[in-house]
């Protein structure tokens, strides 16, 4: 069994920062303490001046996903390679149940998509589109397969949207099987009326995607989702929360002691509707749901991360190339495939704008990008922490490396960056996944297909 000693680094966990050495033996962490002798390992790495972090966990990605008449441009190989370069060693992607089909079929399909391709470990949430009473036990079967979470949509009527009865039944089933429901919370019926009206008035440009999805439509759905979870007596996780209005609903619920969790994404923290206003067709680069909001929401979301109203930062990475895929909606914003790229840049952006700009500590950073998603989604302490016995998913993070984000140099298979020209300080230098070095000085050196499917434990969001 090969061993690696990482010496002289600063080991950062969500609850501690210590100067110590870290010994990897095989796929796991064997020892953490100051003064481990070099003779203990086959290879010694000097981490002087570097932070040693648990590998990042991106709990919301869409690789090789069919959507809006096309397929997300990153597959499990290109997407997970880019993730690794950015310091992410685990993703949780989404399998989609087709209407009328079994969840088992979707799971088999997504395993095949990842097979031979995934460069890092991956879990799967199941998107539920069809839930007859007989299908409730299929949820339990999925839980036995390590699918500890399900996503339901309150938006996209006629495509993905679930009605309240379906949502309530799914929530109640998680009381029995311990899984957690991830909710896409937007009032799809209201949005549909606004969209039809806009089109009837000849408003077809990308900006109307954002203007037909008001923050109240998000807040109302968040409120309803949490209320249904409360009635079912289970926790709930709101995905890609984008606005102050919606945030207030989560805060109010948490103040009442409810186990309501929520994530936001870098695009909502750092971009705003200004990126679309006057951008004309270029605005299609920012067509995703929920949409970009007025700039004033950003500070509220940063505050939400500081105060634990928001627990997780994920990417909702769902890339479509501007030249040919976004172009499907050139004359009609509703035909622009919804989604944007970001899997590679999450850690850089959150470190720079979170830690360097004084929004929160480096420990809180680790909590948001690794420990909290590991806990909520049933991967802790295998993932999400540097501890003896945990998987050796380790990032050597250079807090002083400056980097400019650009489509010209990124590794995601997409022809634009939402964060083009953003200058950040702090970047992943070396990355280990289960003890194997997969990134060296920012270059990917791992092998596609080495990533394992993660059987996650259903622990009801680990809130009890
Ligand atoms: O626009 C988005 N967010 N696309 C991905 C699907 C989803 O709703 O998460
Ligand atoms: Zn969604
Ligand atoms: Zn998504």
CSV table of C-alpha atoms and ligand atoms in Angstrom, one decimal:
chain,number,residue,atom,x,y,z
A,1,UNK,CA,0.0,0.0,0.0
A,2,UNK,CA,1.6,3.3,-1.0
A,3,UNK,CA,1.8,6.2,1.4
A,4,UNK,CA,2.1,10.0,1.1
A,5,UNK,CA,3.2,12.4,3.9
A,6,UNK,CA,2.0,16.0,3.5
A,7,UNK,CA,4.3,18.0,5.8
A,8,UNK,CA,4.2,21.5,7.2
A,9,UNK,CA,0.8,22.5,5.9
A,10,UNK,CA,-2.1,24.2,7.7
A,11,UNK,CA,-4.8,21.6,8.1
A,12,UNK,CA,-8.2,23.3,7.9
A,13,UNK,CA,-11.4,21.6,8.9
A,14,UNK,CA,-14.8,23.2,9.5
A,15,UNK,CA,-14.1,23.4,13.3
A,16,UNK,CA,-10.3,23.6,13.5
A,17,UNK,CA,-7.1,25.0,12.0
A,18,UNK,CA,-3.9,23.3,13.0
A,19,UNK,CA,-0.3,23.2,11.8
A,20,UNK,CA,0.3,19.5,11.4
A,21,UNK,CA,1.4,16.7,9.0
A,22,UNK,CA,-1.0,14.4,7.4
A,23,UNK,CA,-0.2,10.8,6.5
A,24,UNK,CA,-2.1,9.1,3.7
A,25,UNK,CA,-1.9,5.3,3.6
A,26,UNK,CA,-3.7,3.7,0.6
A,27,UNK,CA,-7.0,5.4,0.1
A,28,UNK,CA,-7.5,6.8,3.7
A,29,UNK,CA,-6.0,9.2,6.1
A,30,UNK,CA,-3.8,7.3,8.6
A,31,UNK,CA,-2.5,10.0,10.9
A,32,UNK,CA,-2.7,13.7,11.6
A,33,UNK,CA,-0.2,15.3,14.0
A,34,UNK,CA,2.9,17.5,14.1
A,35,UNK,CA,6.2,15.8,13.6
A,36,UNK,CA,5.3,12.6,11.6
A,37,UNK,CA,8.8,11.4,10.5
A,38,UNK,CA,9.5,11.4,6.7
A,39,UNK,CA,10.5,7.7,7.0
A,40,UNK,CA,6.8,6.9,7.6
A,41,UNK,CA,5.9,7.4,4.0
A,42,UNK,CA,7.0,6.4,0.4
A,43,UNK,CA,6.6,10.0,-0.7
A,44,UNK,CA,6.9,13.3,1.1
A,45,UNK,CA,5.2,16.5,-0.1
A,46,UNK,CA,6.2,19.9,1.4
A,47,UNK,CA,3.0,21.9,2.0
A,48,UNK,CA,4.8,24.9,3.6
A,49,UNK,CA,2.6,28.0,3.1
A,50,UNK,CA,-0.3,25.9,1.8
A,51,UNK,CA,-3.7,25.1,3.3
A,52,UNK,CA,-4.6,21.4,3.5
A,53,UNK,CA,-8.4,21.1,2.9
A,54,UNK,CA,-10.9,18.3,2.7
A,55,UNK,CA,-11.8,17.8,-1.0
A,56,UNK,CA,-14.7,19.9,-2.2
A,57,UNK,CA,-18.1,18.4,-2.6
A,58,UNK,CA,-20.4,19.9,-5.2
A,59,UNK,CA,-23.9,18.6,-4.3
A,60,UNK,CA,-25.6,20.0,-7.4
A,61,UNK,CA,-24.3,19.2,-10.9
A,62,UNK,CA,-25.9,18.2,-14.2
A,63,UNK,CA,-23.5,16.2,-16.4
A,64,UNK,CA,-24.6,14.7,-19.7
A,65,UNK,CA,-28.1,15.7,-18.8
A,66,UNK,CA,-30.8,15.9,-21.5
A,67,UNK,CA,-32.7,19.1,-21.1
A,68,UNK,CA,-34.6,21.6,-23.3
A,69,UNK,CA,-34.1,19.6,-26.5
A,70,UNK,CA,-30.4,19.2,-26.1
A,71,UNK,CA,-27.8,17.7,-23.7
A,72,UNK,CA,-25.5,19.4,-21.2
A,73,UNK,CA,-22.2,19.9,-22.9
A,74,UNK,CA,-20.0,18.4,-20.1
A,75,UNK,CA,-20.2,14.6,-19.7
A,76,UNK,CA,-18.9,12.7,-16.7
A,77,UNK,CA,-15.4,12.8,-18.0
A,78,UNK,CA,-15.0,16.5,-18.9
A,79,UNK,CA,-17.1,17.7,-16.1
A,80,UNK,CA,-15.4,15.8,-13.3
A,81,UNK,CA,-12.0,16.5,-14.7
A,82,UNK,CA,-12.7,20.3,-14.5
A,83,UNK,CA,-14.2,19.8,-11.0
A,84,UNK,CA,-11.0,18.1,-9.8
A,85,UNK,CA,-8.8,20.9,-11.2
A,86,UNK,CA,-10.9,23.3,-9.2
A,87,UNK,CA,-10.4,21.3,-5.9
A,88,UNK,CA,-13.7,19.3,-6.0
A,89,UNK,CA,-13.3,15.6,-5.3
A,90,UNK,CA,-16.9,14.6,-5.0
A,91,UNK,CA,-20.1,15.5,-6.9
A,92,UNK,CA,-23.7,14.6,-6.5
A,93,UNK,CA,-25.4,14.6,-9.9
A,94,UNK,CA,-29.0,13.9,-10.8
A,95,UNK,CA,-30.5,10.9,-12.5
A,96,UNK,CA,-33.9,11.8,-14.1
A,97,UNK,CA,-36.9,9.4,-13.9
A,98,UNK,CA,-38.7,9.7,-17.2
A,99,UNK,CA,-42.5,10.0,-16.9
A,100,UNK,CA,-44.1,6.6,-16.8
A,101,UNK,CA,-40.7,4.9,-16.3
A,102,UNK,CA,-39.1,3.3,-13.2
A,103,UNK,CA,-36.5,5.1,-11.1
A,104,UNK,CA,-34.4,2.0,-11.5
A,105,UNK,CA,-34.1,2.6,-15.2
A,106,UNK,CA,-32.9,6.1,-14.6
A,107,UNK,CA,-30.4,4.9,-12.1
A,108,UNK,CA,-29.0,2.3,-14.5
A,109,UNK,CA,-28.8,4.9,-17.3
A,110,UNK,CA,-26.9,7.4,-15.1
A,111,UNK,CA,-24.5,4.7,-13.9
A,112,UNK,CA,-23.7,3.9,-17.6
A,113,UNK,CA,-23.2,7.6,-18.3
A,114,UNK,CA,-20.6,7.7,-15.5
A,115,UNK,CA,-18.9,4.4,-16.2
A,116,UNK,CA,-15.4,4.6,-17.6
A,117,UNK,CA,-15.7,8.4,-17.4
A,118,UNK,CA,-16.0,9.8,-13.8
A,119,UNK,CA,-12.6,11.1,-12.7
A,120,UNK,CA,-13.8,11.6,-9.1
A,121,UNK,CA,-16.3,10.0,-6.8
A,122,UNK,CA,-20.0,10.7,-7.5
A,123,UNK,CA,-23.3,10.2,-5.9
A,124,UNK,CA,-26.7,10.6,-7.5
A,125,UNK,CA,-29.9,12.3,-6.5
A,126,UNK,CA,-33.1,11.0,-8.2
A,127,UNK,CA,-35.3,13.5,-10.0
A,128,UNK,CA,-38.9,12.3,-9.4
A,129,UNK,CA,-41.3,13.1,-12.3
A,130,UNK,CA,-43.9,10.5,-11.7
A,131,UNK,CA,-45.0,9.1,-8.4
A,132,UNK,CA,-48.1,6.8,-8.4
A,133,UNK,CA,-48.7,5.2,-5.0
A,134,UNK,CA,-47.0,2.1,-6.3
A,135,UNK,CA,-43.9,4.1,-7.0
A,136,UNK,CA,-43.4,5.1,-3.3
A,137,UNK,CA,-41.7,1.9,-2.7
A,138,UNK,CA,-39.4,2.6,-5.6
A,139,UNK,CA,-38.1,5.5,-3.5
A,140,UNK,CA,-37.2,3.0,-0.8
A,141,UNK,CA,-35.4,0.8,-3.4
A,142,UNK,CA,-33.4,3.8,-4.5
A,143,UNK,CA,-32.4,4.5,-0.9
A,144,UNK,CA,-31.1,0.9,-0.6
A,145,UNK,CA,-29.0,1.7,-3.7
A,146,UNK,CA,-27.4,4.7,-2.0
A,147,UNK,CA,-29.7,7.4,-3.5
A,148,UNK,CA,-30.3,9.2,-0.2
A,149,UNK,CA,-32.0,12.2,-1.8
A,150,UNK,CA,-34.7,13.1,-4.3
A,151,UNK,CA,-35.3,16.3,-6.3
A,152,UNK,CA,-38.8,17.5,-7.1
A,153,UNK,CA,-39.7,20.5,-9.2
A,154,UNK,CA,-42.4,23.1,-8.4
A,155,UNK,CA,-41.5,24.7,-11.8
A,156,UNK,CA,-41.5,23.6,-15.5
A,157,UNK,CA,-45.2,22.7,-15.8
A,158,UNK,CA,-45.9,19.8,-18.1
A,159,UNK,CA,-42.2,18.8,-18.1
A,160,UNK,CA,-40.8,18.2,-14.6
A,161,UNK,CA,-43.3,19.9,-12.3
A,162,UNK,CA,-44.8,17.9,-9.5
A,163,UNK,CA,-48.2,18.8,-8.0
A,164,UNK,CA,-48.5,19.4,-4.2
A,165,UNK,CA,-50.1,16.0,-3.6
A,166,UNK,CA,-47.1,14.3,-5.2
A,167,UNK,CA,-44.7,16.5,-3.3
A,168,UNK,CA,-46.4,15.8,0.0
A,169,UNK,CA,-46.5,12.0,-0.7
A,170,UNK,CA,-42.8,12.0,-1.5
A,171,UNK,CA,-42.0,14.0,1.6
A,172,UNK,CA,-44.0,11.6,3.8
A,173,UNK,CA,-42.1,8.7,2.3
A,174,UNK,CA,-38.8,10.2,3.4
A,175,UNK,CA,-40.1,10.0,7.0
A,176,UNK,CA,-40.0,6.2,6.5
A,177,UNK,CA,-36.8,5.8,4.5
A,178,UNK,CA,-34.6,8.6,5.9
A,179,UNK,CA,-33.9,10.3,2.5
A,180,UNK,CA,-34.1,14.1,2.0
A,181,UNK,CA,-36.1,16.0,-0.6
A,182,UNK,CA,-34.3,18.6,-2.6
A,183,UNK,CA,-36.8,21.2,-3.9
A,184,UNK,CA,-36.6,23.3,-7.0
A,185,UNK,CA,-38.8,26.0,-5.5
A,186,UNK,CA,-40.5,28.4,-8.0
A,187,UNK,CA,-44.2,28.7,-8.6
A,188,UNK,CA,-44.3,27.2,-12.1
A,189,UNK,CA,-47.9,27.9,-12.8
A,190,UNK,CA,-47.6,31.7,-12.1
A,191,UNK,CA,-44.4,31.8,-14.1
A,192,UNK,CA,-46.1,30.1,-17.0
A,193,UNK,CA,-48.8,32.8,-17.2
A,194,UNK,CA,-46.2,35.5,-17.2
A,195,UNK,CA,-44.1,33.8,-19.8
A,196,UNK,CA,-47.1,33.4,-22.2
A,197,UNK,CA,-48.0,37.0,-21.7
A,198,UNK,CA,-44.5,38.1,-22.5
A,199,UNK,CA,-44.4,36.0,-25.7
A,200,UNK,CA,-47.8,37.4,-26.7
A,201,UNK,CA,-46.4,40.9,-26.4
A,202,UNK,CA,-43.4,40.0,-28.6
A,203,UNK,CA,-40.9,40.0,-25.7
A,204,UNK,CA,-38.6,37.2,-26.9
A,205,UNK,CA,-35.1,38.4,-25.8
A,206,UNK,CA,-33.2,36.5,-23.0
A,207,UNK,CA,-33.8,39.2,-20.4
A,208,UNK,CA,-37.5,38.2,-20.4
A,209,UNK,CA,-36.5,34.8,-18.9
A,210,UNK,CA,-35.4,36.8,-15.8
A,211,UNK,CA,-38.3,39.3,-15.9
A,212,UNK,CA,-41.0,36.5,-16.0
A,213,UNK,CA,-39.7,34.8,-12.9
A,214,UNK,CA,-40.2,37.2,-9.9
A,215,UNK,CA,-38.6,36.6,-6.6
A,216,UNK,CA,-42.1,36.3,-5.0
A,217,UNK,CA,-42.6,33.2,-7.2
A,218,UNK,CA,-39.5,31.7,-5.6
A,219,UNK,CA,-40.4,32.8,-2.1
A,220,UNK,CA,-44.0,31.5,-2.3
A,221,UNK,CA,-42.8,28.1,-3.4
A,222,UNK,CA,-40.1,28.0,-0.7
A,223,UNK,CA,-42.8,28.8,1.9
A,224,UNK,CA,-45.1,26.1,0.5
A,225,UNK,CA,-42.4,23.5,0.3
A,226,UNK,CA,-41.3,24.1,3.9
A,227,UNK,CA,-44.9,24.1,5.1
A,228,UNK,CA,-45.5,20.7,3.4
A,229,UNK,CA,-42.3,19.3,4.9
A,230,UNK,CA,-43.4,20.6,8.3
A,231,UNK,CA,-46.8,18.8,7.9
A,232,UNK,CA,-44.9,15.6,6.9
A,233,UNK,CA,-42.6,16.0,9.8
A,234,UNK,CA,-39.4,15.8,7.7
A,235,UNK,CA,-36.4,18.0,6.8
A,236,UNK,CA,-36.2,19.7,3.4
A,237,UNK,CA,-33.4,21.1,1.3
A,238,UNK,CA,-34.0,24.1,-1.0
A,239,UNK,CA,-31.7,24.0,-4.1
A,240,UNK,CA,-30.2,27.0,-5.9
A,241,UNK,CA,-31.8,29.7,-3.6
A,242,UNK,CA,-31.4,33.0,-5.4
A,243,UNK,CA,-33.1,35.9,-3.6
A,244,UNK,CA,-33.6,37.7,-0.4
A,245,UNK,CA,-37.4,37.0,-0.5
A,246,UNK,CA,-36.8,33.3,-0.6
A,247,UNK,CA,-34.0,33.5,2.0
A,248,UNK,CA,-36.4,35.2,4.5
A,249,UNK,CA,-38.7,32.2,4.2
A,250,UNK,CA,-35.9,29.8,5.1
A,251,UNK,CA,-34.8,32.0,8.0
A,252,UNK,CA,-38.3,32.2,9.4
A,253,UNK,CA,-38.6,28.5,9.3
A,254,UNK,CA,-35.2,27.9,10.9
A,255,UNK,CA,-36.1,30.4,13.6
A,256,UNK,CA,-39.0,28.2,14.4
A,257,UNK,CA,-36.7,25.3,14.8
A,258,UNK,CA,-37.6,23.5,11.5
A,259,UNK,CA,-35.0,21.4,9.8
A,260,UNK,CA,-35.0,23.6,6.6
A,261,UNK,CA,-31.7,23.7,4.7
A,262,UNK,CA,-30.8,25.6,1.6
A,263,UNK,CA,-27.9,26.1,-0.8
A,264,UNK,CA,-27.0,29.0,-3.0
A,265,UNK,CA,-24.6,29.1,-6.0
A,266,UNK,CA,-21.7,31.5,-7.0
A,267,UNK,CA,-23.8,33.0,-9.8
A,268,UNK,CA,-26.4,34.4,-7.3
A,269,UNK,CA,-23.6,35.7,-5.0
A,270,UNK,CA,-21.6,37.4,-7.7
A,271,UNK,CA,-23.7,38.1,-10.8
A,272,UNK,CA,-26.9,40.1,-11.1
A,273,UNK,CA,-29.6,40.9,-13.6
A,274,UNK,CA,-27.3,43.7,-14.7
A,275,UNK,CA,-25.3,41.0,-16.6
A,276,UNK,CA,-28.4,40.6,-18.8
A,277,UNK,CA,-29.7,44.1,-19.1
A,278,UNK,CA,-28.6,45.7,-22.3
A,279,UNK,CA,-26.6,42.5,-23.1
A,280,UNK,CA,-29.0,41.6,-25.9
A,281,UNK,CA,-28.5,38.1,-27.1
A,282,UNK,CA,-25.4,37.7,-25.0
A,283,UNK,CA,-27.8,37.5,-22.0
A,284,UNK,CA,-28.5,33.9,-23.1
A,285,UNK,CA,-25.3,33.0,-21.3
A,286,UNK,CA,-27.1,33.7,-18.0
A,287,UNK,CA,-30.4,32.0,-18.8
A,288,UNK,CA,-30.9,29.5,-15.9
A,289,UNK,CA,-33.5,29.1,-13.2
A,290,UNK,CA,-34.0,30.7,-10.8
A,291,UNK,CA,-32.7,33.7,-12.8
A,292,UNK,CA,-30.2,36.4,-11.9
A,293,UNK,CA,-31.7,38.9,-9.5
A,294,UNK,CA,-31.3,42.6,-8.6
A,295,UNK,CA,-27.8,43.3,-7.3
A,296,UNK,CA,-29.1,44.0,-3.7
A,297,UNK,CA,-29.9,40.3,-3.2
A,298,UNK,CA,-26.2,39.5,-3.2
A,299,UNK,CA,-25.3,41.0,0.2
A,300,UNK,CA,-28.3,39.2,1.7
A,301,UNK,CA,-27.1,35.9,0.4
A,302,UNK,CA,-23.6,36.5,1.7
A,303,UNK,CA,-25.1,37.3,5.1
A,304,UNK,CA,-27.2,34.1,4.8
A,305,UNK,CA,-24.0,32.1,4.4
A,306,UNK,CA,-22.4,33.8,7.4
A,307,UNK,CA,-25.4,33.2,9.7
A,308,UNK,CA,-26.2,29.6,8.6
A,309,UNK,CA,-29.5,30.5,7.0
A,310,UNK,CA,-27.7,29.0,4.0
A,311,UNK,CA,-25.6,25.9,4.7
A,312,UNK,CA,-24.1,24.9,1.3
A,313,UNK,CA,-22.7,26.5,-1.8
A,314,UNK,CA,-23.0,24.2,-4.9
A,315,UNK,CA,-22.8,25.2,-8.6
A,316,UNK,CA,-25.9,23.9,-10.4
A,317,UNK,CA,-23.4,23.3,-13.2
A,318,UNK,CA,-25.5,22.7,-16.3
A,319,UNK,CA,-23.4,23.9,-19.3
A,320,UNK,CA,-24.8,24.6,-22.8
A,321,UNK,CA,-22.5,26.1,-25.5
A,322,UNK,CA,-23.4,29.6,-26.5
A,323,UNK,CA,-22.7,29.1,-30.2
A,324,UNK,CA,-24.9,26.2,-31.0
A,325,UNK,CA,-27.0,25.2,-27.9
A,326,UNK,CA,-28.1,28.5,-26.4
A,327,UNK,CA,-28.7,29.6,-30.0
A,328,UNK,CA,-31.8,27.3,-30.1
A,329,UNK,CA,-33.6,30.2,-28.4
A,330,UNK,CA,-32.4,33.0,-30.6
A,331,UNK,CA,-36.0,34.1,-31.4
A,332,UNK,CA,-37.7,32.8,-28.2
A,333,UNK,CA,-36.2,32.9,-24.8
A,334,UNK,CA,-38.3,29.9,-23.7
A,335,UNK,CA,-36.3,27.8,-26.1
A,336,UNK,CA,-32.9,28.7,-24.6
A,337,UNK,CA,-31.7,25.6,-22.7
A,338,UNK,CA,-31.6,26.6,-19.0
A,339,UNK,CA,-28.3,26.3,-17.2
A,340,UNK,CA,-24.8,27.7,-16.8
A,341,UNK,CA,-21.3,26.4,-16.2
A,342,UNK,CA,-19.4,26.7,-12.9
A,343,UNK,CA,-18.1,23.3,-11.6
A,344,UNK,CA,-14.4,24.3,-12.0
A,345,UNK,CA,-14.6,27.7,-10.3
A,346,UNK,CA,-16.7,27.3,-7.2
A,347,UNK,CA,-13.9,26.9,-4.7
A,348,UNK,CA,-11.8,29.8,-6.2
A,349,UNK,CA,-14.8,32.2,-6.3
A,350,UNK,CA,-16.0,31.3,-2.8
A,351,UNK,CA,-12.5,31.4,-1.3
A,352,UNK,CA,-11.7,34.8,-2.8
A,353,UNK,CA,-15.0,36.6,-2.3
A,354,UNK,CA,-15.8,34.8,0.9
A,355,UNK,CA,-12.5,34.5,2.8
A,356,UNK,CA,-10.3,37.1,1.2
A,357,UNK,CA,-13.1,39.7,1.3
A,358,UNK,CA,-13.8,39.0,4.9
A,359,UNK,CA,-17.3,37.5,4.5
A,360,UNK,CA,-16.4,34.5,6.6
A,361,UNK,CA,-13.5,32.4,8.0
A,362,UNK,CA,-11.6,29.7,6.1
A,363,UNK,CA,-13.3,27.2,8.4
A,364,UNK,CA,-16.7,28.4,7.3
A,365,UNK,CA,-15.5,28.1,3.7
A,366,UNK,CA,-14.7,24.4,4.3
A,367,UNK,CA,-18.0,23.9,6.0
A,368,UNK,CA,-19.9,25.4,3.0
A,369,UNK,CA,-18.1,23.7,0.2
A,370,UNK,CA,-17.4,20.3,1.8
A,371,UNK,CA,-18.5,19.4,5.4
A,372,UNK,CA,-22.1,20.5,5.3
A,373,UNK,CA,-22.9,18.8,2.0
A,374,UNK,CA,-21.2,15.6,3.3
A,375,UNK,CA,-23.4,15.7,6.4
A,376,UNK,CA,-26.7,16.6,4.7
A,377,UNK,CA,-26.3,14.1,1.9
A,378,UNK,CA,-25.1,11.1,3.9
A,379,UNK,CA,-21.3,11.0,3.1
A,380,UNK,CA,-19.8,12.2,6.4
A,381,UNK,CA,-17.2,11.3,7.8
A,382,UNK,CA,-16.0,9.3,4.8
A,383,UNK,CA,-16.1,12.6,2.9
A,384,UNK,CA,-16.1,16.2,4.1
A,385,UNK,CA,-13.4,16.2,6.8
A,386,UNK,CA,-9.7,15.6,7.3
A,387,UNK,CA,-9.8,12.9,10.0
A,388,UNK,CA,-8.1,9.6,10.7
A,389,UNK,CA,-10.1,6.9,8.8
A,390,UNK,CA,-11.7,9.3,6.3
A,391,UNK,CA,-11.1,9.0,2.6
A,392,UNK,CA,-7.9,10.8,1.6
A,393,UNK,CA,-9.7,13.4,-0.5
A,394,UNK,CA,-7.2,16.2,0.1
A,395,UNK,CA,-6.6,19.5,-1.5
A,396,UNK,CA,-3.4,21.4,-1.2
A,397,UNK,CA,-4.6,25.0,-1.6
A,398,UNK,CA,-2.3,27.8,-2.4
A,399,UNK,CA,-3.9,30.9,-0.7
A,400,UNK,CA,-1.6,33.2,-2.7
A,401,UNK,CA,-2.0,32.0,-6.2
A,402,UNK,CA,-3.6,34.6,-8.4
A,403,UNK,CA,-5.8,33.4,-11.3
A,404,UNK,CA,-8.0,34.9,-13.9
A,405,UNK,CA,-11.0,32.9,-14.9
A,406,UNK,CA,-11.5,32.6,-18.6
A,407,UNK,CA,-13.1,30.3,-21.2
A,408,UNK,CA,-9.8,30.4,-23.0
A,409,UNK,CA,-8.1,28.5,-20.2
A,410,UNK,CA,-10.8,26.7,-18.3
A,411,UNK,CA,-11.3,22.9,-18.6
A,412,UNK,CA,-15.1,22.7,-18.8
A,413,UNK,CA,-16.4,21.8,-22.3
A,414,UNK,CA,-18.3,25.0,-22.9
A,415,UNK,CA,-17.4,28.0,-25.0
A,416,UNK,CA,-18.0,30.7,-22.4
A,417,UNK,CA,-17.5,31.5,-18.8
A,418,UNK,CA,-20.1,33.2,-16.6
A,419,UNK,CA,-17.2,34.7,-14.7
A,420,UNK,CA,-15.0,35.7,-17.6
A,421,UNK,CA,-12.2,38.0,-16.4
A,422,UNK,CA,-12.9,37.5,-12.6
A,423,UNK,CA,-9.5,37.8,-10.8
A,424,UNK,CA,-9.2,35.5,-7.8
A,425,UNK,CA,-6.5,34.8,-5.2
A,426,UNK,CA,-6.4,31.2,-3.9
A,427,UNK,CA,-6.4,28.1,-6.0
A,428,UNK,CA,-6.0,24.3,-5.8
A,429,UNK,CA,-2.4,23.3,-6.4
A,430,UNK,CA,-2.5,19.5,-5.8
A,431,UNK,CA,-5.5,17.2,-5.4
A,432,UNK,CA,-5.7,13.7,-4.0
A,433,UNK,CA,-8.8,11.5,-4.4
A,434,UNK,CA,-8.9,8.4,-2.1
A,435,UNK,CA,-5.1,8.8,-1.7
A,436,UNK,CA,-4.3,9.0,-5.4
A,437,UNK,CA,-2.9,12.2,-6.7
A,438,UNK,CA,-5.1,13.4,-9.6
A,439,UNK,CA,-4.0,17.0,-9.9
A,440,UNK,CA,-0.4,18.2,-9.8
A,441,UNK,CA,0.3,22.0,-10.0
A,442,UNK,CA,-3.1,22.6,-11.5
A,443,UNK,CA,-2.7,19.8,-14.2
A,444,UNK,CA,-5.0,16.8,-14.2
A,445,UNK,CA,-3.0,13.6,-13.9
A,446,UNK,CA,-5.7,11.1,-13.0
A,447,UNK,CA,-7.5,8.6,-15.2
A,448,UNK,CA,-11.1,8.8,-16.4
A,449,UNK,CA,-13.2,6.0,-14.9
A,450,UNK,CA,-11.4,5.9,-11.6
A,451,UNK,CA,-14.2,7.7,-9.8
A,452,UNK,CA,-16.5,5.4,-7.7
A,453,UNK,CA,-20.3,5.6,-7.3
A,454,UNK,CA,-21.0,6.6,-3.7
A,455,UNK,CA,-23.6,4.7,-1.8
A,456,UNK,CA,-24.9,7.4,0.5
A,457,UNK,CA,-26.6,6.8,3.8
A,458,UNK,CA,-30.2,8.1,4.2
A,459,UNK,CA,-30.0,10.0,7.5
A,460,UNK,CA,-32.8,12.5,7.0
A,461,UNK,CA,-30.4,15.3,6.4
A,462,UNK,CA,-28.5,14.3,9.6
A,463,UNK,CA,-30.6,16.8,11.5
A,464,UNK,CA,-31.7,14.6,14.4
B,1,LIG,O1,-31.4,26.4,-15.1
B,1,LIG,C1,-31.1,25.4,-14.4
B,1,LIG,N1,-30.9,25.6,-13.1
B,1,LIG,N2,-30.8,24.2,-15.0
B,1,LIG,C2,-30.6,23.0,-14.4
B,1,LIG,C3,-31.8,22.4,-13.9
B,1,LIG,C4,-32.3,22.9,-12.6
B,1,LIG,O2,-33.4,23.3,-12.4
B,1,LIG,O3,-31.5,22.7,-11.6
B,2,LIG,ZN1,-33.6,23.2,-10.3
B,3,LIG,ZN1,-29.9,22.0,-11.1
